[in-house]
Amino acid sequence: MPYHWNVSSNSEQELRLWPHNSLPPRGAMAVVLSVFLFGLIPLLAVLGSVLLWGLLPFLLLTVAGLWLAIQSNYRSRNVFEVLTLTGTQARLIHHSARTGQQEWSCNRYWARPEMHKAGGPVPNYVTLSGEGRVVEIGAFLSEEERIALYDDLVKRLREPAPE
């Protein structure tokens, strides 16, 4: 599950959310290297001829395109959210490489999680509302993870705030 609750004290809980990462950097290097090596196999037939120099740039262009696509995916996945629940406050911080850091906070008593079954950018879209604002939370999670997140948020926000 790409989110985790940390209980740092009796009155403070912290939820960290991050997108799923199915291809770690070492795996990405292995994929790019294997594409390059498998691309060299057909070039062995034209080794020593002028045709090799005509086909080699296409292989290098393919490998470079794959590498750039994977790096672009890593940059766009460089996002995470932190929800901090204290005795009286609920505070959400959204970190993104494109938009920077965005913050939302309200009185914990008025913070309400909502699940939008349809009509959002993704199915089972989860939002938090409070103090006149509605913010999304966990939009990068899978559908099942958003449902579990909503249930966790309802349970944690309904708990009485410790004194």
GROMACS .gro file of C-alpha atoms in nm:
model
  163
    1MET     CA    1   0.000   0.000   0.000
    2PRO     CA    2   0.165   0.328  -0.101
    3TYR     CA    3   0.062   0.514   0.210
    4HIS     CA    4   0.159   0.480   0.572
    5TRP     CA    5   0.037   0.624   0.904
    6ASN     CA    6   0.300   0.738   1.156
    7VAL     CA    7   0.191   0.810   1.512
    8SER     CA    8   0.457   1.042   1.651
    9SER     CA    9   0.286   1.124   1.982
   10ASN     CA   10  -0.048   1.089   2.158
   11SER     CA   11  -0.184   1.395   1.982
   12GLU     CA   12  -0.017   1.379   1.639
   13GLN     CA   13  -0.066   1.140   1.348
   14GLU     CA   14   0.095   1.170   1.008
   15LEU     CA   15  -0.015   1.008   0.682
   16ARG     CA   16   0.238   0.985   0.398
   17LEU     CA   17   0.114   0.902   0.046
   18TRP     CA   18   0.325   0.834  -0.262
   19PRO     CA   19   0.259   0.687  -0.609
   20HIS     CA   20   0.333   0.321  -0.677
   21ASN     CA   21   0.676   0.260  -0.830
   22SER     CA   22   0.681  -0.064  -1.028
   23LEU     CA   23   1.013   0.003  -1.205
   24PRO     CA   24   1.299   0.105  -0.975
   25PRO     CA   25   1.603   0.283  -1.125
   26ARG     CA   26   1.811  -0.037  -1.138
   27GLY     CA   27   1.530  -0.208  -1.327
   28ALA     CA   28   1.510   0.084  -1.570
   29MET     CA   29   1.883   0.054  -1.642
   30ALA     CA   30   1.840  -0.320  -1.702
   31VAL     CA   31   1.551  -0.257  -1.944
   32VAL     CA   32   1.745   0.001  -2.143
   33LEU     CA   33   2.056  -0.220  -2.152
   34SER     CA   34   1.857  -0.525  -2.264
   35VAL     CA   35   1.684  -0.325  -2.541
   36PHE     CA   36   2.025  -0.210  -2.661
   37LEU     CA   37   2.176  -0.559  -2.650
   38PHE     CA   38   1.877  -0.722  -2.823
   39GLY     CA   39   1.886  -0.444  -3.081
   40LEU     CA   40   2.248  -0.531  -3.158
   41ILE     CA   41   2.162  -0.892  -3.250
   42PRO     CA   42   2.017  -0.809  -3.595
   43LEU     CA   43   2.311  -0.575  -3.658
   44LEU     CA   44   2.554  -0.867  -3.630
   45ALA     CA   45   2.436  -0.982  -3.974
   46VAL     CA   46   2.553  -0.657  -4.134
   47LEU     CA   47   2.874  -0.626  -3.931
   48GLY     CA   48   3.156  -0.501  -4.153
   49SER     CA   49   2.930  -0.348  -4.419
   50VAL     CA   50   2.819   0.008  -4.484
   51LEU     CA   51   2.462  -0.093  -4.398
   52LEU     CA   52   2.562  -0.114  -4.030
   53TRP     CA   53   2.618   0.262  -4.021
   54GLY     CA   54   2.276   0.318  -4.173
   55LEU     CA   55   2.095   0.103  -3.914
   56LEU     CA   56   2.296   0.188  -3.601
   57PRO     CA   57   2.153   0.543  -3.561
   58PHE     CA   58   1.799   0.400  -3.548
   59LEU     CA   59   1.897   0.164  -3.266
   60LEU     CA   60   2.063   0.447  -3.075
   61LEU     CA   61   1.761   0.671  -3.132
   62THR     CA   62   1.531   0.397  -2.997
   63VAL     CA   63   1.744   0.348  -2.685
   64ALA     CA   64   1.769   0.725  -2.626
   65GLY     CA   65   1.392   0.764  -2.668
   66LEU     CA   66   1.325   0.484  -2.420
   67TRP     CA   67   1.567   0.636  -2.169
   68LEU     CA   68   1.410   0.983  -2.202
   69ALA     CA   69   1.059   0.838  -2.164
   70ILE     CA   70   1.155   0.655  -1.844
   71GLN     CA   71   1.324   0.968  -1.703
   72SER     CA   72   1.017   1.177  -1.785
   73ASN     CA   73   0.800   0.921  -1.605
   74TYR     CA   74   1.025   0.939  -1.297
   75ARG     CA   75   1.000   1.320  -1.292
   76SER     CA   76   0.622   1.318  -1.320
   77ARG     CA   77   0.598   1.056  -1.042
   78ASN     CA   78   0.806   1.270  -0.807
   79VAL     CA   79   0.501   1.361  -0.601
   80PHE     CA   80   0.392   1.285  -0.246
   81GLU     CA   81   0.142   1.410   0.012
   82VAL     CA   82   0.162   1.446   0.389
   83LEU     CA   83  -0.152   1.477   0.602
   84THR     CA   84  -0.083   1.574   0.964
   85LEU     CA   85  -0.357   1.540   1.224
   86THR     CA   86  -0.292   1.711   1.555
   87GLY     CA   87  -0.530   1.763   1.845
   88THR     CA   88  -0.703   2.057   1.678
   89GLN     CA   89  -0.562   2.087   1.323
   90ALA     CA   90  -0.569   1.888   1.000
   91ARG     CA   91  -0.296   1.993   0.757
   92LEU     CA   92  -0.231   1.856   0.408
   93ILE     CA   93   0.090   1.931   0.216
   94HIS     CA   94   0.110   1.827  -0.150
   95HIS     CA   95   0.464   1.815  -0.295
   96SER     CA   96   0.501   1.804  -0.673
   97ALA     CA   97   0.792   1.861  -0.907
   98ARG     CA   98   0.575   2.070  -1.141
   99THR     CA   99   0.367   2.280  -0.904
  100GLY     CA  100   0.592   2.291  -0.598
  101GLN     CA  101   0.442   2.271  -0.253
  102GLN     CA  102   0.074   2.338  -0.185
  103GLU     CA  103  -0.071   2.352   0.166
  104TRP     CA  104  -0.419   2.325   0.314
  105SER     CA  105  -0.516   2.332   0.678
  106CYS     CA  106  -0.834   2.358   0.882
  107ASN     CA  107  -0.975   2.277   1.221
  108ARG     CA  108  -0.976   1.899   1.258
  109TYR     CA  109  -1.336   1.900   1.378
  110TRP     CA  110  -1.455   2.051   1.048
  111ALA     CA  111  -1.238   1.841   0.815
  112ARG     CA  112  -1.458   1.599   0.621
  113PRO     CA  113  -1.342   1.333   0.376
  114GLU     CA  114  -1.569   1.281   0.076
  115MET     CA  115  -1.566   1.011  -0.189
  116HIS     CA  116  -1.696   1.095  -0.534
  117LYS     CA  117  -1.792   0.767  -0.703
  118ALA     CA  118  -1.822   0.942  -1.041
  119GLY     CA  119  -1.763   1.289  -1.175
  120GLY     CA  120  -1.402   1.323  -1.063
  121PRO     CA  121  -1.090   1.283  -1.272
  122VAL     CA  122  -1.063   0.922  -1.148
  123PRO     CA  123  -1.321   0.675  -1.010
  124ASN     CA  124  -1.370   0.691  -0.632
  125TYR     CA  125  -1.208   1.033  -0.612
  126VAL     CA  126  -1.127   1.131  -0.251
  127THR     CA  127  -1.135   1.491  -0.129
  128LEU     CA  128  -1.104   1.669   0.203
  129SER     CA  129  -1.324   1.968   0.273
  130GLY     CA  130  -1.298   2.226   0.547
  131GLU     CA  131  -1.293   2.602   0.601
  132GLY     CA  132  -1.453   2.665   0.264
  133ARG     CA  133  -1.202   2.471   0.054
  134VAL     CA  134  -1.207   2.129  -0.106
  135VAL     CA  135  -0.872   1.962  -0.181
  136GLU     CA  136  -0.793   1.629  -0.343
  137ILE     CA  137  -0.594   1.363  -0.163
  138GLY     CA  138  -0.439   1.049  -0.310
  139ALA     CA  139  -0.543   1.107  -0.672
  140PHE     CA  140  -0.235   0.908  -0.784
  141LEU     CA  141  -0.343   0.595  -0.591
  142SER     CA  142  -0.523   0.301  -0.751
  143GLU     CA  143  -0.901   0.269  -0.716
  144GLU     CA  144  -0.881   0.008  -0.437
  145GLU     CA  145  -0.618   0.213  -0.251
  146ARG     CA  146  -0.839   0.524  -0.267
  147ILE     CA  147  -1.130   0.328  -0.117
  148ALA     CA  148  -0.907   0.204   0.168
  149LEU     CA  149  -0.768   0.557   0.214
  150TYR     CA  150  -1.121   0.698   0.242
  151ASP     CA  151  -1.213   0.441   0.507
  152ASP     CA  152  -0.894   0.523   0.702
  153LEU     CA  153  -0.960   0.897   0.681
  154VAL     CA  154  -1.318   0.859   0.803
  155LYS     CA  155  -1.201   0.648   1.097
  156ARG     CA  156  -0.906   0.873   1.193
  157LEU     CA  157  -1.094   1.201   1.162
  158ARG     CA  158  -1.387   1.074   1.368
  159GLU     CA  159  -1.160   0.971   1.656
  160PRO     CA  160  -1.177   1.223   1.937
  161ALA     CA  161  -0.875   1.449   1.946
  162PRO     CA  162  -0.651   1.358   2.242
  163GLU     CA  163  -0.603   1.629   2.500
   0.00000   0.00000   0.00000
